[in-house]
PDB file of C-alpha atoms in Angstrom:
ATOM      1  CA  UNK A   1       9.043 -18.493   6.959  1.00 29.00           C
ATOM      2  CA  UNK A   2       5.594 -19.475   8.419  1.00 32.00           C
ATOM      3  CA  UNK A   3       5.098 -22.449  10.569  1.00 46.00           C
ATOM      4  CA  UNK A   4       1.517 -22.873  10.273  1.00 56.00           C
ATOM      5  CA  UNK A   5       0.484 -23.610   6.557  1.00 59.00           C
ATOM      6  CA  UNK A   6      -3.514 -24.165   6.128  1.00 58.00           C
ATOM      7  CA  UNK A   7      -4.461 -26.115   3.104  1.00 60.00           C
ATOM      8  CA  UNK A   8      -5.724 -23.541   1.141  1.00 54.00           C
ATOM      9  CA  UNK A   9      -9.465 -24.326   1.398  1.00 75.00           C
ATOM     10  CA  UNK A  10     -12.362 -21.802   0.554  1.00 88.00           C
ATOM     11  CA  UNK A  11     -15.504 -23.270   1.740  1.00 90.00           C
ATOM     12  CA  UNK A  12     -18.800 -22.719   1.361  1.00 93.00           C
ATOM     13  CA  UNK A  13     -21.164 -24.460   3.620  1.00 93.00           C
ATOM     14  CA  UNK A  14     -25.104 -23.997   4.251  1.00 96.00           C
ATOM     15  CA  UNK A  15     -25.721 -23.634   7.547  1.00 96.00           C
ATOM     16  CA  UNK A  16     -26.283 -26.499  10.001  1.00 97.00           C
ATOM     17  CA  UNK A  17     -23.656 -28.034   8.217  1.00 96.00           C
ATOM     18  CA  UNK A  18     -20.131 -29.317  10.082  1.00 96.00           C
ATOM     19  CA  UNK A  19     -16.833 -26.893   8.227  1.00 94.00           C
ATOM     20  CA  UNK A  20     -13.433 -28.273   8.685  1.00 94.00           C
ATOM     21  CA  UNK A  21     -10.335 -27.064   7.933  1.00 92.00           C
ATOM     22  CA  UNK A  22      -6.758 -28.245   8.226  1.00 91.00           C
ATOM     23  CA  UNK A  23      -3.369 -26.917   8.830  1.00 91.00           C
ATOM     24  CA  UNK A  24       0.325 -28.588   9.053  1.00 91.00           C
ATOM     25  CA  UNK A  25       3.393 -26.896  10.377  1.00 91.00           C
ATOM     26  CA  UNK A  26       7.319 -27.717  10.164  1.00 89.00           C
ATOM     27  CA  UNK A  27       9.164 -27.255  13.354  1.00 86.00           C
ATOM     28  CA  UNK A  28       8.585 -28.420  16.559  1.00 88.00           C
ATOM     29  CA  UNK A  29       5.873 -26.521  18.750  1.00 89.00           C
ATOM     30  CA  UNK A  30       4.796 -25.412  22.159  1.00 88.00           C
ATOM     31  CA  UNK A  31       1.481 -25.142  21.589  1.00 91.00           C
ATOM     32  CA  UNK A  32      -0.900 -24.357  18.259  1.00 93.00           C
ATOM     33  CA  UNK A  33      -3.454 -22.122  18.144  1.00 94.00           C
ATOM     34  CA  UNK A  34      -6.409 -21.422  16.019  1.00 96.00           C
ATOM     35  CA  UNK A  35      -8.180 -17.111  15.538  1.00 96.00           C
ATOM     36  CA  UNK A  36     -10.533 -16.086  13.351  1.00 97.00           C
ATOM     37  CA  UNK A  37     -10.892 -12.734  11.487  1.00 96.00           C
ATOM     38  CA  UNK A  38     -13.835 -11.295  10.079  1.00 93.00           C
ATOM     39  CA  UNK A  39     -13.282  -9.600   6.719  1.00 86.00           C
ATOM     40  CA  UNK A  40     -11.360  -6.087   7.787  1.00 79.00           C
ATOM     41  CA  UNK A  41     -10.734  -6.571  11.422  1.00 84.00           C
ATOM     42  CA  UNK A  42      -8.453  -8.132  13.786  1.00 87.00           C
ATOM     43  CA  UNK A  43      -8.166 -11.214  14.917  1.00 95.00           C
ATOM     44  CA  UNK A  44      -9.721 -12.764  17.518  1.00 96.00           C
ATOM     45  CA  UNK A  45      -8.505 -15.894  19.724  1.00 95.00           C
ATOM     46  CA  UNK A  46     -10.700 -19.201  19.300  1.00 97.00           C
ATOM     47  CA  UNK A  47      -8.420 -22.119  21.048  1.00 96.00           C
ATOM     48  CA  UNK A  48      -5.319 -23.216  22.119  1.00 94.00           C
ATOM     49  CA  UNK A  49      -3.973 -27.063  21.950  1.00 95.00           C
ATOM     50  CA  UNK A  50      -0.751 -27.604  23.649  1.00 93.00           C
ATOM     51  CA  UNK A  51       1.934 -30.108  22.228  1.00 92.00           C
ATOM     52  CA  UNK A  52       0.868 -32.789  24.588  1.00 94.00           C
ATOM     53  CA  UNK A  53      -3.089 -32.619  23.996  1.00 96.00           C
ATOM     54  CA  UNK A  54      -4.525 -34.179  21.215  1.00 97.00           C
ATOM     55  CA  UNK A  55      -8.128 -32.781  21.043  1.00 98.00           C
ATOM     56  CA  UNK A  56      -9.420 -30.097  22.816  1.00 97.00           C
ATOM     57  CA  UNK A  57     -13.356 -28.990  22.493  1.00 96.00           C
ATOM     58  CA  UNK A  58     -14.844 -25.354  23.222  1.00 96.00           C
ATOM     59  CA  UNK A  59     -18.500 -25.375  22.295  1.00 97.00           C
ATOM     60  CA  UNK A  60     -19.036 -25.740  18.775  1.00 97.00           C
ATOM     61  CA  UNK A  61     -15.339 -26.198  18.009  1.00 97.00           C
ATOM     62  CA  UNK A  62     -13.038 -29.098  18.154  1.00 98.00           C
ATOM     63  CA  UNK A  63      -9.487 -29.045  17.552  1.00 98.00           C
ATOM     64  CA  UNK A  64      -6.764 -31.815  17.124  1.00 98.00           C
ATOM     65  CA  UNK A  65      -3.577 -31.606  17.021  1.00 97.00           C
ATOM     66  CA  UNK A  66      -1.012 -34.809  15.739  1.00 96.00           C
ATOM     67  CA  UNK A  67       2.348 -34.252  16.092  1.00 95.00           C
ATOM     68  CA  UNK A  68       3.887 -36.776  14.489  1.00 95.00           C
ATOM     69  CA  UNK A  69       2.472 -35.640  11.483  1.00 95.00           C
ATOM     70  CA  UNK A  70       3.082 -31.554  12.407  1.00 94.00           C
ATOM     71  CA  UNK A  71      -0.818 -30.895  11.671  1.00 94.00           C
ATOM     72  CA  UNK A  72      -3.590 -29.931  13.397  1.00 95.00           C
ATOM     73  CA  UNK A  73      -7.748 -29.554  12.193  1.00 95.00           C
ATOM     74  CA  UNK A  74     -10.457 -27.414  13.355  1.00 96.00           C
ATOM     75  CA  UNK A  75     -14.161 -28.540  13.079  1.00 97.00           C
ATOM     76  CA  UNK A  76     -17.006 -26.182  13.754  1.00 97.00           C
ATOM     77  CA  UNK A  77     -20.383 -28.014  14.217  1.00 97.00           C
ATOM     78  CA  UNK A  78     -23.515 -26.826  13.384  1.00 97.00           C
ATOM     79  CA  UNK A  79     -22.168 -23.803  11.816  1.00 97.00           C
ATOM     80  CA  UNK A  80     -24.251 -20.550  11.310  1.00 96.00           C
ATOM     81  CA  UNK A  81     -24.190 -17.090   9.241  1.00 95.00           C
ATOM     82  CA  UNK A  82     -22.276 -15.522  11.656  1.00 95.00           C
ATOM     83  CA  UNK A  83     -19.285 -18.257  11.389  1.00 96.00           C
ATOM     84  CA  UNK A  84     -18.340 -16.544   8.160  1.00 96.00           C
ATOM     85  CA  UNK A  85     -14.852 -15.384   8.564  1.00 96.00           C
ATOM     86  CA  UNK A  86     -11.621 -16.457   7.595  1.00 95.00           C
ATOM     87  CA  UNK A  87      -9.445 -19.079  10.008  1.00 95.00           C
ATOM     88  CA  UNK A  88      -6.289 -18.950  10.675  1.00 94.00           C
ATOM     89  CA  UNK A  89      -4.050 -21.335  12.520  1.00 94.00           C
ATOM     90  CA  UNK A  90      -0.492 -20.012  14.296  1.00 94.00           C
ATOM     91  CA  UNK A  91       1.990 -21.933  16.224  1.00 93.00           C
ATOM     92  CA  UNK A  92       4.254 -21.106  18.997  1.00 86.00           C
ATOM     93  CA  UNK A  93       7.414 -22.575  18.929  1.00 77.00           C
ATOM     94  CA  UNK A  94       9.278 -23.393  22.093  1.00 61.00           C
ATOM     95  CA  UNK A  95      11.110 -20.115  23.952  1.00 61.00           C
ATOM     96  CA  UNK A  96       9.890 -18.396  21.500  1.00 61.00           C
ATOM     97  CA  UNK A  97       6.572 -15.560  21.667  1.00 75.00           C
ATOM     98  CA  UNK A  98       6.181 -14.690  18.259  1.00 85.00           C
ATOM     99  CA  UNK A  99       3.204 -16.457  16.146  1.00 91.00           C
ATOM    100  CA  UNK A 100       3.471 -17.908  13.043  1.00 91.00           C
ATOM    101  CA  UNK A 101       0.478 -17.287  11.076  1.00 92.00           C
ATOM    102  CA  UNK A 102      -0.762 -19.810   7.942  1.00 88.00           C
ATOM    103  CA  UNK A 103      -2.507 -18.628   4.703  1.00 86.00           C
ATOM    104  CA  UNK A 104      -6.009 -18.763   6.482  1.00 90.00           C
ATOM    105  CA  UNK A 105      -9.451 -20.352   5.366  1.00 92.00           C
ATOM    106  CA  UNK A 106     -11.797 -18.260   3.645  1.00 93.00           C
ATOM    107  CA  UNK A 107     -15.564 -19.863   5.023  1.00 95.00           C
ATOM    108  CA  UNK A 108     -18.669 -18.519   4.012  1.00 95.00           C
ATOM    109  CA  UNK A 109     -21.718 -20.064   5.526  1.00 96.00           C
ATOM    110  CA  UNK A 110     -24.774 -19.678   3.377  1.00 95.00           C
ATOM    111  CA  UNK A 111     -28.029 -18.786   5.495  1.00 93.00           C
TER     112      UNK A 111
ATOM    113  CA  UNK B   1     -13.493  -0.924  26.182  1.00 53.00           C
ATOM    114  CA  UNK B   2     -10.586  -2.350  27.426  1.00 72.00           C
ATOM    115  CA  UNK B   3      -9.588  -4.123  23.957  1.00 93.00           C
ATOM    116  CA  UNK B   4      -6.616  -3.284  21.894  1.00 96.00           C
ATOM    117  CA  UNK B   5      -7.215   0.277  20.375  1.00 97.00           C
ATOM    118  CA  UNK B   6      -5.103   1.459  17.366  1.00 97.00           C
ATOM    119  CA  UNK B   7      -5.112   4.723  15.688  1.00 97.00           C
ATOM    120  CA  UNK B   8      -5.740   5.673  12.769  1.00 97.00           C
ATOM    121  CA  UNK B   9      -7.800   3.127  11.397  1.00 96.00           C
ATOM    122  CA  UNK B  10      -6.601   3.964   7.822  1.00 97.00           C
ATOM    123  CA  UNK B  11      -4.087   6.266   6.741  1.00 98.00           C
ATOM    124  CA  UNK B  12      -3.609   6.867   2.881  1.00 98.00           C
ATOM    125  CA  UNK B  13      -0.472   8.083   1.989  1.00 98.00           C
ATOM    126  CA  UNK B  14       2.208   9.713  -0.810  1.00 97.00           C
ATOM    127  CA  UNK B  15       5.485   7.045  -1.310  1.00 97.00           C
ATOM    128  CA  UNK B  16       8.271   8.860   0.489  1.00 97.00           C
ATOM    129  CA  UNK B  17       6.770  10.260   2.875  1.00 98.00           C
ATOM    130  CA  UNK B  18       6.411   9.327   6.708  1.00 98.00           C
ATOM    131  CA  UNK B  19       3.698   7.858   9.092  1.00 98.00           C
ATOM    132  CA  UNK B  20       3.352   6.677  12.442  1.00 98.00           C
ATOM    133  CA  UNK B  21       0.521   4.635  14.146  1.00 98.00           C
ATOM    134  CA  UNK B  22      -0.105   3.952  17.754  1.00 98.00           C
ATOM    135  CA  UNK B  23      -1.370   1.132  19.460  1.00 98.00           C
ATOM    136  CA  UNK B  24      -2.911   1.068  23.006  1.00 97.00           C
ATOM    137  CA  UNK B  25      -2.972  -2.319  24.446  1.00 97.00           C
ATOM    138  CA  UNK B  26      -4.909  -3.882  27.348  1.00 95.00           C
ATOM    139  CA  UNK B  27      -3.860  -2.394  30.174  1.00 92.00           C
ATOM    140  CA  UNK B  28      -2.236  -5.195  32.473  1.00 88.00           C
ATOM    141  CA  UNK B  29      -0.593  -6.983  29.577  1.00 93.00           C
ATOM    142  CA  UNK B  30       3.405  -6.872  29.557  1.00 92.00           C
ATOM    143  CA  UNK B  31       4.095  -7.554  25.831  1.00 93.00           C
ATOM    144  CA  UNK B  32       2.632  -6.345  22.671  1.00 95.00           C
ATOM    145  CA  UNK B  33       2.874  -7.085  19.112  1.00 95.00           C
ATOM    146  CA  UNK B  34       2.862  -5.512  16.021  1.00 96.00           C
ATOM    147  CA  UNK B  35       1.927  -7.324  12.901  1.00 96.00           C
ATOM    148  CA  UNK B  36       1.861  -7.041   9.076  1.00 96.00           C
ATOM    149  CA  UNK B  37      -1.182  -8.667   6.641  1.00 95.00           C
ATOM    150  CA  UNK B  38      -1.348  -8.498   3.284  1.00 94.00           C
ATOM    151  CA  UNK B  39      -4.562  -9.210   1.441  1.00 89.00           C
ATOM    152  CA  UNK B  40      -4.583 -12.934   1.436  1.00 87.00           C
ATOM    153  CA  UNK B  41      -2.306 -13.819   3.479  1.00 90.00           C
ATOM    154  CA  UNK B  42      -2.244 -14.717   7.277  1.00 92.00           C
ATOM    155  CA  UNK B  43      -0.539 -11.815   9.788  1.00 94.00           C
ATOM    156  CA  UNK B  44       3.373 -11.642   9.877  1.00 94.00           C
ATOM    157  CA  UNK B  45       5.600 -10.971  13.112  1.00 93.00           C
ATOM    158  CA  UNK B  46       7.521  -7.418  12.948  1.00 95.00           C
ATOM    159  CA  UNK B  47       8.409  -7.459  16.833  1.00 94.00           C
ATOM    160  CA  UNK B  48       7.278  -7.534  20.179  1.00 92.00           C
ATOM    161  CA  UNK B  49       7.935  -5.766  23.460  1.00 94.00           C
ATOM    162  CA  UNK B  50       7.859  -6.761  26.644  1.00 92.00           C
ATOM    163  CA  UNK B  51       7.323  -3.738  29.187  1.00 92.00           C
ATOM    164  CA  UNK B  52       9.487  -1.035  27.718  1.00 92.00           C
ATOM    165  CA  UNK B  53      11.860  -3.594  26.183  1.00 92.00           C
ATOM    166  CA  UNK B  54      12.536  -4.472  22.587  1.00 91.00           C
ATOM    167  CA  UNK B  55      13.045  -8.276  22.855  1.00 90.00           C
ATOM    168  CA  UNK B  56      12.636  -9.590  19.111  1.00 87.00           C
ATOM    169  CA  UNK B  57      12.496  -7.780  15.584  1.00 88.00           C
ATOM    170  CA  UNK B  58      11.909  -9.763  12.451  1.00 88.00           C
ATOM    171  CA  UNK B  59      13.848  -9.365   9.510  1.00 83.00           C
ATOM    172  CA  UNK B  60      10.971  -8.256   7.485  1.00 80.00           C
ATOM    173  CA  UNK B  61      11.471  -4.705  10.239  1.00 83.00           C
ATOM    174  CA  UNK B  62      13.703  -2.801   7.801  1.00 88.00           C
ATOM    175  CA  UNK B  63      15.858  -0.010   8.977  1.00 92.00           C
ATOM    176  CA  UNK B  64      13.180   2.399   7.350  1.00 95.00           C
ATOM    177  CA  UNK B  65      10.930   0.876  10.494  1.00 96.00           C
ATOM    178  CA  UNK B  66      10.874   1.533  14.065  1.00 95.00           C
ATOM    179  CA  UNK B  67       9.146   0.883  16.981  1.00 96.00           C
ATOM    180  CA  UNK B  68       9.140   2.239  20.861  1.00 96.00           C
ATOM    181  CA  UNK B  69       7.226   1.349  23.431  1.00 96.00           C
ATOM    182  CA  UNK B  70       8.752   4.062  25.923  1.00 91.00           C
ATOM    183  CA  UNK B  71       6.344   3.627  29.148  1.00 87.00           C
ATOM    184  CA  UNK B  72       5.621  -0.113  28.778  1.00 86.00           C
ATOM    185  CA  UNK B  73       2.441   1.319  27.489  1.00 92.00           C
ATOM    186  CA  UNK B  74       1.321   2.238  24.258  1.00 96.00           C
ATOM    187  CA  UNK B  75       3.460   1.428  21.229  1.00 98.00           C
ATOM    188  CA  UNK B  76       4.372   3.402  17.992  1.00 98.00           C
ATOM    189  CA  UNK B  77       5.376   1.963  14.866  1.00 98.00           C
ATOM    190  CA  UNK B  78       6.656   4.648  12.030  1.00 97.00           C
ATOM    191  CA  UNK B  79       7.950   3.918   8.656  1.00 97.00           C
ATOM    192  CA  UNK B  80       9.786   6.060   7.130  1.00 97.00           C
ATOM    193  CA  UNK B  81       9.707   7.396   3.372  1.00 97.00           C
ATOM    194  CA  UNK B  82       7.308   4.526   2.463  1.00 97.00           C
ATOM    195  CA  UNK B  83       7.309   2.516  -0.775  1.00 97.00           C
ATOM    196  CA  UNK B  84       4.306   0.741  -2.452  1.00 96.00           C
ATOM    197  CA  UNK B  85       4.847  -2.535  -1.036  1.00 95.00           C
ATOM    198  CA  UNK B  86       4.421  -0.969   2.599  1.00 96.00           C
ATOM    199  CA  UNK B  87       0.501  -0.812   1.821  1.00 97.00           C
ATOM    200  CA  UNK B  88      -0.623  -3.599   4.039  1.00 97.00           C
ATOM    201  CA  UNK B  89      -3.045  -4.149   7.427  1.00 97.00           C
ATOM    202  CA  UNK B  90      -0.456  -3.129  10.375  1.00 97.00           C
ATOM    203  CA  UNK B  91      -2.005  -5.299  13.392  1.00 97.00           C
ATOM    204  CA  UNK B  92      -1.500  -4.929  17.706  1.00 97.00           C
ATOM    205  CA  UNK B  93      -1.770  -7.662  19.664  1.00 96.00           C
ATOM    206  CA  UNK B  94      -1.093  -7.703  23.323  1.00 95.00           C
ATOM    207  CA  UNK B  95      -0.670 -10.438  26.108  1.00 93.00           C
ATOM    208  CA  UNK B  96       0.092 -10.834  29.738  1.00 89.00           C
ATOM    209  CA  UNK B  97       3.049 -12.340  30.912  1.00 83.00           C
ATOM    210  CA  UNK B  98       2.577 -15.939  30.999  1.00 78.00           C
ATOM    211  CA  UNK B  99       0.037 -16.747  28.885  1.00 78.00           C
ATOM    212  CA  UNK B 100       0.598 -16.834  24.611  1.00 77.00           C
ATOM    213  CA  UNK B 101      -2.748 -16.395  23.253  1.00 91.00           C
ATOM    214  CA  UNK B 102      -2.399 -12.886  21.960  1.00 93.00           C
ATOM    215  CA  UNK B 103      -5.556  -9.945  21.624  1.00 95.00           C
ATOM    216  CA  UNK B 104      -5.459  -7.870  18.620  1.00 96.00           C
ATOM    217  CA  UNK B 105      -6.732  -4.664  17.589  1.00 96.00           C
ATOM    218  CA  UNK B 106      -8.937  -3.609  14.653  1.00 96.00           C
ATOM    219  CA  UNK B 107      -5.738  -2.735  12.990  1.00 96.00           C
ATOM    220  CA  UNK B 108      -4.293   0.259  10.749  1.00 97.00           C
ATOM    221  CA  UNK B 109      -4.990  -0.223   6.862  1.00 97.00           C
ATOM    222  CA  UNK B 110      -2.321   1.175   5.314  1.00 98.00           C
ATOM    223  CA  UNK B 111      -1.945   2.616   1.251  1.00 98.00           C
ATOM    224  CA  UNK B 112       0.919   3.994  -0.204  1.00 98.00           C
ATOM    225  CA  UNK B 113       0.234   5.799  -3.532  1.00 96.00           C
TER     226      UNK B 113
END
């Protein structure tokens, strides 16, 4: 089963605007990790958080991770056309390399 | 472009009968992924290598799948007399040794008819 479980949000945002998105997991992690995908393409790697950060910032993202509560959000600031993708989140679970993807979040940011 | 490449892009195919796609990952990275996504949902392990090695296969890897990797450099994946439910976005990731964030190719759309 998958660890990382995003509610399952589609958003649409006008541009400027702040997008956030959430995502919970169930077993213990090393480290959480959010990609996006634009629609018919791979993946591509947007942060990592390890288990013993609890925000981490890369320009226009900020992530947070809290877990006590197994969950973790992603906020994109200032968001623009090009932000439209879908977001996934994926966990890493100690001694172990394979991801666990969520469901994703479908954002469309509206010129 | 040193990315992940994988070929064919798409492949269309008749149930029951075979395919095979390739994946070339970045050079210097040890291990390499394959995935499967379905339309709406996120990407779902099928195994990894690291090097030449087959360290991990999910259970969703059915014996009608199989996967080399015989150089520790590009990887195959072929399925085997495929059924409907095979159609699905096969995705490559790679990584190097010590690091988890994982680089994925473009991917191989798959349809069984």
């Amino acid at each position: 089963s998958q660890q990382g479980e995003e509610d399952p949000q589609a958003l649409s945002i006008q541009e400027g605007e702040n997008a956030t998105m959430n995502c919970s997991y169930k077993t213990s992690i090393n480290n959480l990790q959010w990609y996006r995908q634009n629609s018919g393409r791979g993946l591509v790697h947007l942060i990592l958080i390890r288990s013993n950060e609890r925000e981490k910032h890369s320009g226009r993202l900020r992530v947070t991770l809290d877990t006590s509560k197994k969950s973790s959000s992603l906020l994109i600031t200032a968001s623009r056309a090009a932000d439209t993708a879908s977001y996934f989140c994926a966990t890493d679970a100690r001694g172990n390399n394979r991801l666990a993807f969520g469901k994703g979040n479908q954002v469309v940011v509206i010129p | 472009d040193t990315g992940v490449s994988q070929d064919p892009r798409h492949k269309i195919t008749k149930r029951g009968q075979n395919v095979t796609f390739r994946c070339d990952p970045i050079s210097e990275h040890n291990r390499l992924y394959w995935y499967r996504q379905t339309l709406g949902q996120g990407p779902e392990f099928l195994t990894y290598f690291q090097n030449e090695a087959q360290l991990e296969k999910s259970r969703l890897l059915s014996d009608r799948f199989s996967a080399e990797r015989p150089k520790g450099s590009f990887s195959t994946l072929e399925i085997q007399r495929t059924e409907q439910g095979d159609s699905a976005m096969y995705l490559c990731a790679s990584s190097p040794l010590r690091a988890n964030i994982q680089y994925f190719g473009a991917g191989t759309r798959l349809s069984v008819l």
